[in-house]
CSV table of C-alpha atoms and ligand atoms in Angstrom, one decimal:
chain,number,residue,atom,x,y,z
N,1,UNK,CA,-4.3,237.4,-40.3
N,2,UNK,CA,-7.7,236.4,-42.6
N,3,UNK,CA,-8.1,238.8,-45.6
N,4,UNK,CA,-12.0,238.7,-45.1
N,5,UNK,CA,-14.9,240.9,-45.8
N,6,UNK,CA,-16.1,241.6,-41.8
N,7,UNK,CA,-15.5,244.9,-40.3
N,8,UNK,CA,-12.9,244.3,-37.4
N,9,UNK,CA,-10.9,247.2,-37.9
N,10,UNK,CA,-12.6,248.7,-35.3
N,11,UNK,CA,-9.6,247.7,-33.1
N,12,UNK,CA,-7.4,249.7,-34.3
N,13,UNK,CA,-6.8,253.7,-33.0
N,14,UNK,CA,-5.2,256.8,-34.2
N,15,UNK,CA,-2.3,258.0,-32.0
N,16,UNK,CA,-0.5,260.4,-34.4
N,17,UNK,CA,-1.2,263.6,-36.3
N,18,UNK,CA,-3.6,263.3,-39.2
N,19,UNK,CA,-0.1,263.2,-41.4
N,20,UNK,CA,-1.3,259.3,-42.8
N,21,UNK,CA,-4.3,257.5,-43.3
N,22,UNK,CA,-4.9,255.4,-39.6
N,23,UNK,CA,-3.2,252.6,-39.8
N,24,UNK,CA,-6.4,250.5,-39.3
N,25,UNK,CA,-7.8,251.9,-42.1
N,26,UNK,CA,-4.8,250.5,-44.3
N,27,UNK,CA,-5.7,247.2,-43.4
N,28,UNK,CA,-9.3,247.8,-43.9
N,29,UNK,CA,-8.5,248.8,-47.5
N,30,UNK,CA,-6.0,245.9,-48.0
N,31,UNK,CA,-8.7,243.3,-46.8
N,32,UNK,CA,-6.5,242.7,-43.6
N,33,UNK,CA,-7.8,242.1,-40.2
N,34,UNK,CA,-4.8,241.6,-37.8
N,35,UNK,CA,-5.8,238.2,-35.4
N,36,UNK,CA,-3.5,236.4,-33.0
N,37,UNK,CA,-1.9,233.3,-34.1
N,38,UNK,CA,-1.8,230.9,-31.4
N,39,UNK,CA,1.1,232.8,-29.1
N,40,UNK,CA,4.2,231.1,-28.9
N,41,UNK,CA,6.1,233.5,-27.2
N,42,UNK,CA,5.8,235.2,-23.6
N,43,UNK,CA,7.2,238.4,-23.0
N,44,UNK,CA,7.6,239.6,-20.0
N,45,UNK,CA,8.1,243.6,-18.7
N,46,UNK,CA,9.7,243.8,-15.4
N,47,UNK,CA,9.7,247.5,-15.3
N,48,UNK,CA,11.0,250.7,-16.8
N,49,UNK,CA,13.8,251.5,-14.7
N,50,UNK,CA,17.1,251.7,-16.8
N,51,UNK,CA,20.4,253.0,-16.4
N,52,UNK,CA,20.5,254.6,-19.5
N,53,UNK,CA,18.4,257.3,-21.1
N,54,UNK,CA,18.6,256.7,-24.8
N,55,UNK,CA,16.9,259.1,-27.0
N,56,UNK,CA,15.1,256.3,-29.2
N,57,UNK,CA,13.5,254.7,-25.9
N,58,UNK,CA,9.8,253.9,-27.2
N,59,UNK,CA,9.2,253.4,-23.3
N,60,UNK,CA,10.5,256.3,-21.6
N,61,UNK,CA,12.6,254.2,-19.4
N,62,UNK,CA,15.4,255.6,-17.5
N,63,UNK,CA,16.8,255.9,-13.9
N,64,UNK,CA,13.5,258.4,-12.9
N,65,UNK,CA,10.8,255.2,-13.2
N,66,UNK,CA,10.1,253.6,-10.2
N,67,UNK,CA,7.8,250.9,-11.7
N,68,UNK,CA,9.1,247.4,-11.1
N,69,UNK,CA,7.1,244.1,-11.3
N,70,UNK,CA,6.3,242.9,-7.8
N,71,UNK,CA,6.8,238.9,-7.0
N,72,UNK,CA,3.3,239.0,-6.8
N,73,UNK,CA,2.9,239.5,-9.8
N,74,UNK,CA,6.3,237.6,-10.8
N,75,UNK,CA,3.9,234.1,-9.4
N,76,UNK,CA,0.9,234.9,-11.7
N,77,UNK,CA,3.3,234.9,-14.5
N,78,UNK,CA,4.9,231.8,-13.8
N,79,UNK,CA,1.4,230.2,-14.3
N,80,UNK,CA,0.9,231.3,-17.3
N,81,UNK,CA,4.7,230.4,-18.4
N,82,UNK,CA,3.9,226.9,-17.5
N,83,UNK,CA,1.5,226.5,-20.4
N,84,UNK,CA,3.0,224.5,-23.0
N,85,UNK,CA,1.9,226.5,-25.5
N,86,UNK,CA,4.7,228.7,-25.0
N,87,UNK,CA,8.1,228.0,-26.1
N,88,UNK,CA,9.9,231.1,-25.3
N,89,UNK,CA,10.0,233.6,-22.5
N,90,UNK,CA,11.3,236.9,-23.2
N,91,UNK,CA,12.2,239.0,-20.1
N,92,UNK,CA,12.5,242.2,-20.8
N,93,UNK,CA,12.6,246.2,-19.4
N,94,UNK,CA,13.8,248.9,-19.0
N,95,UNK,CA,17.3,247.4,-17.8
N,96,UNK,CA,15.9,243.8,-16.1
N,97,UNK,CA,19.0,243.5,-14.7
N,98,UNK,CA,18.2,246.4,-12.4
N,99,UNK,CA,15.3,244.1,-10.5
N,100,UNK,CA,16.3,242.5,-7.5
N,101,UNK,CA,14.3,239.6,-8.0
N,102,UNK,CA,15.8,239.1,-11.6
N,103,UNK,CA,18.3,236.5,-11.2
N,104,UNK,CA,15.5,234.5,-8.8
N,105,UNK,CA,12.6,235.1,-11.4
N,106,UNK,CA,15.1,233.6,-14.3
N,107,UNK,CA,15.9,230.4,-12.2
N,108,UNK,CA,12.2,229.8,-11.8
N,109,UNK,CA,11.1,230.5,-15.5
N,110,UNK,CA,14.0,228.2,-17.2
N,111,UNK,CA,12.3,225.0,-16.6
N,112,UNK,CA,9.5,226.2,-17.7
N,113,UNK,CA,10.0,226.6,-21.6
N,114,UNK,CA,12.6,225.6,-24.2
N,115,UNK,CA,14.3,229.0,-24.4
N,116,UNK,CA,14.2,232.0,-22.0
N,117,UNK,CA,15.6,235.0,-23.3
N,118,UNK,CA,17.1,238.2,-21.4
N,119,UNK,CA,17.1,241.7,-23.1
N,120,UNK,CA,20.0,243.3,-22.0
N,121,UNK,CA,21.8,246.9,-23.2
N,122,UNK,CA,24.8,245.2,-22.0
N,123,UNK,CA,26.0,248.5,-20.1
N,124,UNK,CA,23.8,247.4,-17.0
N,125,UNK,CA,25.3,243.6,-16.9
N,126,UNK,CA,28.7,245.3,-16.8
N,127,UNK,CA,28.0,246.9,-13.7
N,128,UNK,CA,26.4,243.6,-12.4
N,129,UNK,CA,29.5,242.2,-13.7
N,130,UNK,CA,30.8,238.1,-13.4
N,131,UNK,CA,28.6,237.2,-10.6
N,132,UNK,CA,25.3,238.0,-12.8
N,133,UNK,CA,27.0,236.9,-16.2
N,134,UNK,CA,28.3,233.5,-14.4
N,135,UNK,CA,24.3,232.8,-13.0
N,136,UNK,CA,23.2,233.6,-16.4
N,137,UNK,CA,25.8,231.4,-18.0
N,138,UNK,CA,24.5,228.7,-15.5
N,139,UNK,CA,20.9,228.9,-16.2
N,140,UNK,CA,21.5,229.2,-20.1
N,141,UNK,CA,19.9,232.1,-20.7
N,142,UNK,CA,20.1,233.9,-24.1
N,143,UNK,CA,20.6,237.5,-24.4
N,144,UNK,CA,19.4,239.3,-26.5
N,145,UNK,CA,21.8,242.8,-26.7
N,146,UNK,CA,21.3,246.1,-27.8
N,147,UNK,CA,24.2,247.2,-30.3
N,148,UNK,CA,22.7,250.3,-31.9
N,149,UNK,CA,25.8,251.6,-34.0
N,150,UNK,CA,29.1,250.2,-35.1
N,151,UNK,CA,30.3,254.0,-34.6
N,152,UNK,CA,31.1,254.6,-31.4
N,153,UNK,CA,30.3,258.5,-31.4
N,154,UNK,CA,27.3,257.8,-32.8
N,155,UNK,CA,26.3,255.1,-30.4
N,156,UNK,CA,27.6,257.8,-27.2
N,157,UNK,CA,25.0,260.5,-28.7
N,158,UNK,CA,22.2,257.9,-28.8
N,159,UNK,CA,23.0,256.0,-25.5
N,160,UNK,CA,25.0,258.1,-23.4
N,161,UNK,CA,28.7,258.7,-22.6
N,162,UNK,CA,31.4,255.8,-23.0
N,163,UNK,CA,28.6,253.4,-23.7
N,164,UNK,CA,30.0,252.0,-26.7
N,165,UNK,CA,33.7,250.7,-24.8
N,166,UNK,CA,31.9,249.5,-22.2
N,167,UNK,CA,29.2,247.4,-24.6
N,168,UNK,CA,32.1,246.3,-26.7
N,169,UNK,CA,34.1,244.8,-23.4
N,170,UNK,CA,30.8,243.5,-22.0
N,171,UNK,CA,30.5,241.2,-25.3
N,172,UNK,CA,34.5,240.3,-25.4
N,173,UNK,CA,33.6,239.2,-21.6
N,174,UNK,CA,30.4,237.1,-22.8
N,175,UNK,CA,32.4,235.8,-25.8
N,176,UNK,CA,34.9,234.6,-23.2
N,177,UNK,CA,32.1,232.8,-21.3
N,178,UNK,CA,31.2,230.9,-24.4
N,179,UNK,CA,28.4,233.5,-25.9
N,180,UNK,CA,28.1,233.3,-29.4
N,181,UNK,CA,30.3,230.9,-30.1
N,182,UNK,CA,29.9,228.7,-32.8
N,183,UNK,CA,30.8,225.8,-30.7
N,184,UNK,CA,28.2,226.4,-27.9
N,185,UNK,CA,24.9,226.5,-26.7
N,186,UNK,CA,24.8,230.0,-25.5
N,187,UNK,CA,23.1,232.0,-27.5
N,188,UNK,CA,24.3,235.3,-28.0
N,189,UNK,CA,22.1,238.1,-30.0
N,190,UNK,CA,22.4,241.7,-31.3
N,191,UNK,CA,19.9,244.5,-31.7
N,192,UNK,CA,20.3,247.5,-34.1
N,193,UNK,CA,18.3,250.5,-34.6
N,194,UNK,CA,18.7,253.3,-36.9
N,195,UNK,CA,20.2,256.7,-35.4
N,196,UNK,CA,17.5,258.6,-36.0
N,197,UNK,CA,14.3,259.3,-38.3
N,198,UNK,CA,15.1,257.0,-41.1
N,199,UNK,CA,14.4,253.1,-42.2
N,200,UNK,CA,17.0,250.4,-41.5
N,201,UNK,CA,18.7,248.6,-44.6
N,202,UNK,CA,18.1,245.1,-44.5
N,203,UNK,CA,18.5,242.9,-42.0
N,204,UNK,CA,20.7,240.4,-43.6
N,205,UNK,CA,22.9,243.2,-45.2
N,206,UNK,CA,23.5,245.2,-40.9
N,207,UNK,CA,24.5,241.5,-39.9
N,208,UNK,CA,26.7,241.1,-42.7
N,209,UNK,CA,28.2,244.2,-41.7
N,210,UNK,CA,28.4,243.6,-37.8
N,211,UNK,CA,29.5,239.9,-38.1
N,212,UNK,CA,32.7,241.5,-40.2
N,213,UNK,CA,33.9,244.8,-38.3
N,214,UNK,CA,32.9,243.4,-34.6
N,215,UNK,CA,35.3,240.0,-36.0
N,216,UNK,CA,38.0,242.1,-37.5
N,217,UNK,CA,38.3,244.7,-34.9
N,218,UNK,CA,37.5,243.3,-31.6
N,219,UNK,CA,37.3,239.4,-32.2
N,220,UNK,CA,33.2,239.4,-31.0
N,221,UNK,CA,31.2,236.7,-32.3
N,222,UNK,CA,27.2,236.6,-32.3
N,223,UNK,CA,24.6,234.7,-33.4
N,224,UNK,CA,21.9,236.4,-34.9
N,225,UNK,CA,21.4,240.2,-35.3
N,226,UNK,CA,18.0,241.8,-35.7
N,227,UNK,CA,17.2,245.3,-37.1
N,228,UNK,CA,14.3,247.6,-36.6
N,229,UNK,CA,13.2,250.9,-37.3
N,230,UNK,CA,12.5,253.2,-34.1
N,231,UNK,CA,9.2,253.0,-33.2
N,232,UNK,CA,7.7,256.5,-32.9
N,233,UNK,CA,6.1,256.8,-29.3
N,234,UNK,CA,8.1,257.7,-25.6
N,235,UNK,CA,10.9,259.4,-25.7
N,236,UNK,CA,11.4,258.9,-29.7
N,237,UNK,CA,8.2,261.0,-30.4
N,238,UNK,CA,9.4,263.4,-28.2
N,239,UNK,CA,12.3,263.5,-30.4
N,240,UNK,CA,10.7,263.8,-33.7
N,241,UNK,CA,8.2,266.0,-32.5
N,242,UNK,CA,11.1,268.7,-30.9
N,243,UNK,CA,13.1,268.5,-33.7
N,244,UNK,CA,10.3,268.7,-36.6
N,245,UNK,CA,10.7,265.3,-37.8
N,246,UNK,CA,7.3,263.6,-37.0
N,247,UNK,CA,5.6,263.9,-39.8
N,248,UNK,CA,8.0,263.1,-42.5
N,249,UNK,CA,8.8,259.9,-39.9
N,250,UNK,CA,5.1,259.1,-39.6
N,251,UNK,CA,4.8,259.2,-43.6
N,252,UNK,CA,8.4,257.6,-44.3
N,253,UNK,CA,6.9,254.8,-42.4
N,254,UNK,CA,3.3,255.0,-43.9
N,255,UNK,CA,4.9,254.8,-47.2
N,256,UNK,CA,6.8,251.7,-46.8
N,257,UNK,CA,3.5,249.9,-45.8
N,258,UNK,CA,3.8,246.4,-47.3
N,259,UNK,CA,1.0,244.1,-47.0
N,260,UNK,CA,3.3,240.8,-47.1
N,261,UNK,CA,4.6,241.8,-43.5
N,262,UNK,CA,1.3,241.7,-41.5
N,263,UNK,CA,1.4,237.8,-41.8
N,264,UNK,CA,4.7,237.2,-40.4
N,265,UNK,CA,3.9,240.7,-37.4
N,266,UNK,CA,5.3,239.2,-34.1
N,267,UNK,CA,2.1,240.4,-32.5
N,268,UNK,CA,0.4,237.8,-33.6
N,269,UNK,CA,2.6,234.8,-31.4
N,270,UNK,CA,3.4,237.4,-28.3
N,271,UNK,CA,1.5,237.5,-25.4
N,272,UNK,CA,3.4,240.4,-23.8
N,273,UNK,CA,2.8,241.4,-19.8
N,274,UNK,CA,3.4,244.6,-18.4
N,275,UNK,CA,5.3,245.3,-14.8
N,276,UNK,CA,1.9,245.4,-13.2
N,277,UNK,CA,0.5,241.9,-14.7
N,278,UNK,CA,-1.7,243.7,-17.4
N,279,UNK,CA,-1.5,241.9,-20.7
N,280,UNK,CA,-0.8,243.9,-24.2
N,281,UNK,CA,-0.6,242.4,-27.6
N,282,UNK,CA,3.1,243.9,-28.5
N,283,UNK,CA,6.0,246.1,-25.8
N,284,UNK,CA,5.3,249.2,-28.6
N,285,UNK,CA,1.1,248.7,-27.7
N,286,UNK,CA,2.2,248.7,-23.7
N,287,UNK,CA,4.1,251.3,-24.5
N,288,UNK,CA,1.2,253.2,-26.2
N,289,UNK,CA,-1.3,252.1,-23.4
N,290,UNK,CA,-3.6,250.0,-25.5
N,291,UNK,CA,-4.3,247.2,-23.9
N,292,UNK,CA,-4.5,243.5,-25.4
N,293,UNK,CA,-8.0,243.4,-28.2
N,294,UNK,CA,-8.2,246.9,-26.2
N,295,UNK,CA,-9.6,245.2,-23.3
N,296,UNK,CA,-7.4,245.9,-19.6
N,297,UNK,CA,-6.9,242.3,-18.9
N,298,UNK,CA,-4.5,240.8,-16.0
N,299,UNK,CA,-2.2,238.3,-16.2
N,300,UNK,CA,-4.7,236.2,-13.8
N,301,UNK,CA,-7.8,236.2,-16.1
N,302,UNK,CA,-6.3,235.4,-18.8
N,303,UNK,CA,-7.5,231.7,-20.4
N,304,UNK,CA,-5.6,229.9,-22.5
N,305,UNK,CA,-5.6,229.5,-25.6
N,306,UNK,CA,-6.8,232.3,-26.8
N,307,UNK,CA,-9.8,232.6,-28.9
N,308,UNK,CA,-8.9,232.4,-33.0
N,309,UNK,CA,-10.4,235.4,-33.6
N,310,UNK,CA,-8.6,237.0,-30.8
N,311,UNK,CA,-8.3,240.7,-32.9
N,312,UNK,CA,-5.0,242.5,-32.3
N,313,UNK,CA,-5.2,246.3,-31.4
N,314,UNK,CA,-3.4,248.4,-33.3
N,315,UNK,CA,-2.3,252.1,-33.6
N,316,UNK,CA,-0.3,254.3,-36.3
N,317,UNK,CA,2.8,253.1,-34.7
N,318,UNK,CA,2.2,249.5,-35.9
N,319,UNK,CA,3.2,251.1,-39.8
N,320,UNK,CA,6.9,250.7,-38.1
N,321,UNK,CA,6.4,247.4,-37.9
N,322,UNK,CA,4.9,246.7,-41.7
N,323,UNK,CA,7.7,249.1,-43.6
N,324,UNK,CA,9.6,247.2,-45.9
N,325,UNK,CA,10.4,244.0,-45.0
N,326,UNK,CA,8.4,244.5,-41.4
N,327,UNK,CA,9.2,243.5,-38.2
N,328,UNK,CA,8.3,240.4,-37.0
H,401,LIG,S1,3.2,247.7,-32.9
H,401,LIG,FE1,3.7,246.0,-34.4
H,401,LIG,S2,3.7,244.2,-33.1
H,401,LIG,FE2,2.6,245.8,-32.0
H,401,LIG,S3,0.4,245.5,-32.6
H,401,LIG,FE3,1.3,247.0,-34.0
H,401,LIG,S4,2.0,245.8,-35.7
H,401,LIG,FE4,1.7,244.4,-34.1
């Protein structure tokens, strides 16, 4: 990110009401243009089919999508996995664990970077149960969870039915494989999200939190817990915009803009690929179908490194990202 005086912004598009000033138009009044930093990390959609329907999904993702990445496409990637500048692969979804190919596609991209992550909302490796935990176990895979709500009602009305018992069981099991103990290699994270149209508290504060009730009640360890506002597009928008909320979101969000945060924005080290080998700058921009410097680019034209100047595209939905402390 260079705080300079050319024009860039041009980038950047509007994809909410006219409730706040564009969000490339923020930067362009903050002396911001948002430029990739050499990418670091890979992150890798293998499609939208989930088992779970959450209300907060940014993708839409649920048992109705069909899209899946083919292995096709699953080769190209590893290609561009193999370039040392990356030193984390982050496969994510949807529910990845839903792809046949998964546990083949992990096996192939371990020896290819330091640390390969798995997004996981834990209810989907229950149903794959020992035999897909063990193979992950094996490969050393870290997983990165979601965990949206220490309350289990409150985690049911967001996730479904009974989702709460069966994520807490799931972690006891990984915890009993040697996840997030202090003692071992396997690295075991949390995600958290706010129930609905409001800002999380800090970051440090939710782990705090988690660390101490998930200990005391349930003996779960974890490493690391991250926190994030819900990002206002798929099914979330939906959301807000049924139930009136989108605006007040859209300017709660818009509010909190803090300059500091577009630095540290995790677009700017994330190369992410979409199911069908298109490349994006962030999930939220696939999500939002703007494509990488807003150019439709696949996975097999892509040449590495990047240019410096590579500029990041950017819509309204990127103010969740710079609220507060950001997201990065
Ligand atoms: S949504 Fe966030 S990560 Fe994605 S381009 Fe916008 S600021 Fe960057």
């Amino acid at each position: 990110m260079h705080p300079h005086e050319n024009d860039l912004n041009d980038v950047g598009q509007s994809d909410s009401l006219p409730a706040v000033e564009p969000f490339y138009q923020t930067l362009k009044k903050q002396g911001l243009i948002l430029t990739k930093s050499r990418p670091t990390i890979l992150q890798v959609n293998t499609g939208f089919l989930c088992n779970q329907v959450c209300r907060h999904c940014h993708l839409d993702a649920g048992p109705h999508r069909k899209e899946l990445m083919g292995r096709e496409t699953m080769e190209q990637v590893f290609a561009i996995a193999a370039h040392p500048q990356f030193d984390t692969i982050d496969v994510t979804g949807g529910a990845p664990e839903l792809h046949p190919d998964l546990l083949w596609f992990l096996a192939q991209l371990r020896p290819l970077a330091p640390k390969v992550i798995l997004r996981s909302n834990l209810t989907v490796l229950a149903e794959k149960g020992t035999p897909m935990m063990t193979q992950l176990k094996e490969l050393g895979i870290t997983i990165v969870a979601s965990m949206p709500s220490l309350n289990e009602a409150q985690a049911d009305t967001l996730r479904g039915q009974g989702v709460f018992s069966n994520s807490i069981e799931t972690l006891r099991q990984l915890n009993r494989m040697g996840y997030g103990q202090a003692e071992s290699d396997l690295e075991l994270d949390l995600v958290a999200n706010p129930a609905g149209a409001f800002l999380p508290p800090s970051q440090c504060e939710l782990e705090q939190r988690f660390k101490k009730r998930l200990q005391q009640k349930w003996r779960i360890k974890f490493n690391n817990l991250y926190s994030f506002a819900n990002v206002p597009l798929g099914r979330f928008q939906v959301w807000l915009r049924r139930s009136g909320n989108y605006t007040d979101y859209m300017q709660k969000l818009a509010n909190a803009f803090n300059p500091a945060s577009v630095e540290g924005l995790m677009c700017r080290t994330i190369l992410s690929v979409a199911w069908d080998g298109f490349l994006y700058d962030c999930d939220f921009n696939q999500a939002a179908g703007i494509h990488m410097g807003k150019r439709k680019t696949h996975i097999t034209e892509l040449e590495l490194p990047l240019k410096p100047e590579h500029k990041i595209a950017t819509g309204d939905h990127c103010y969740t990202c710079t609220a507060g402390a950001g997201f990065t």
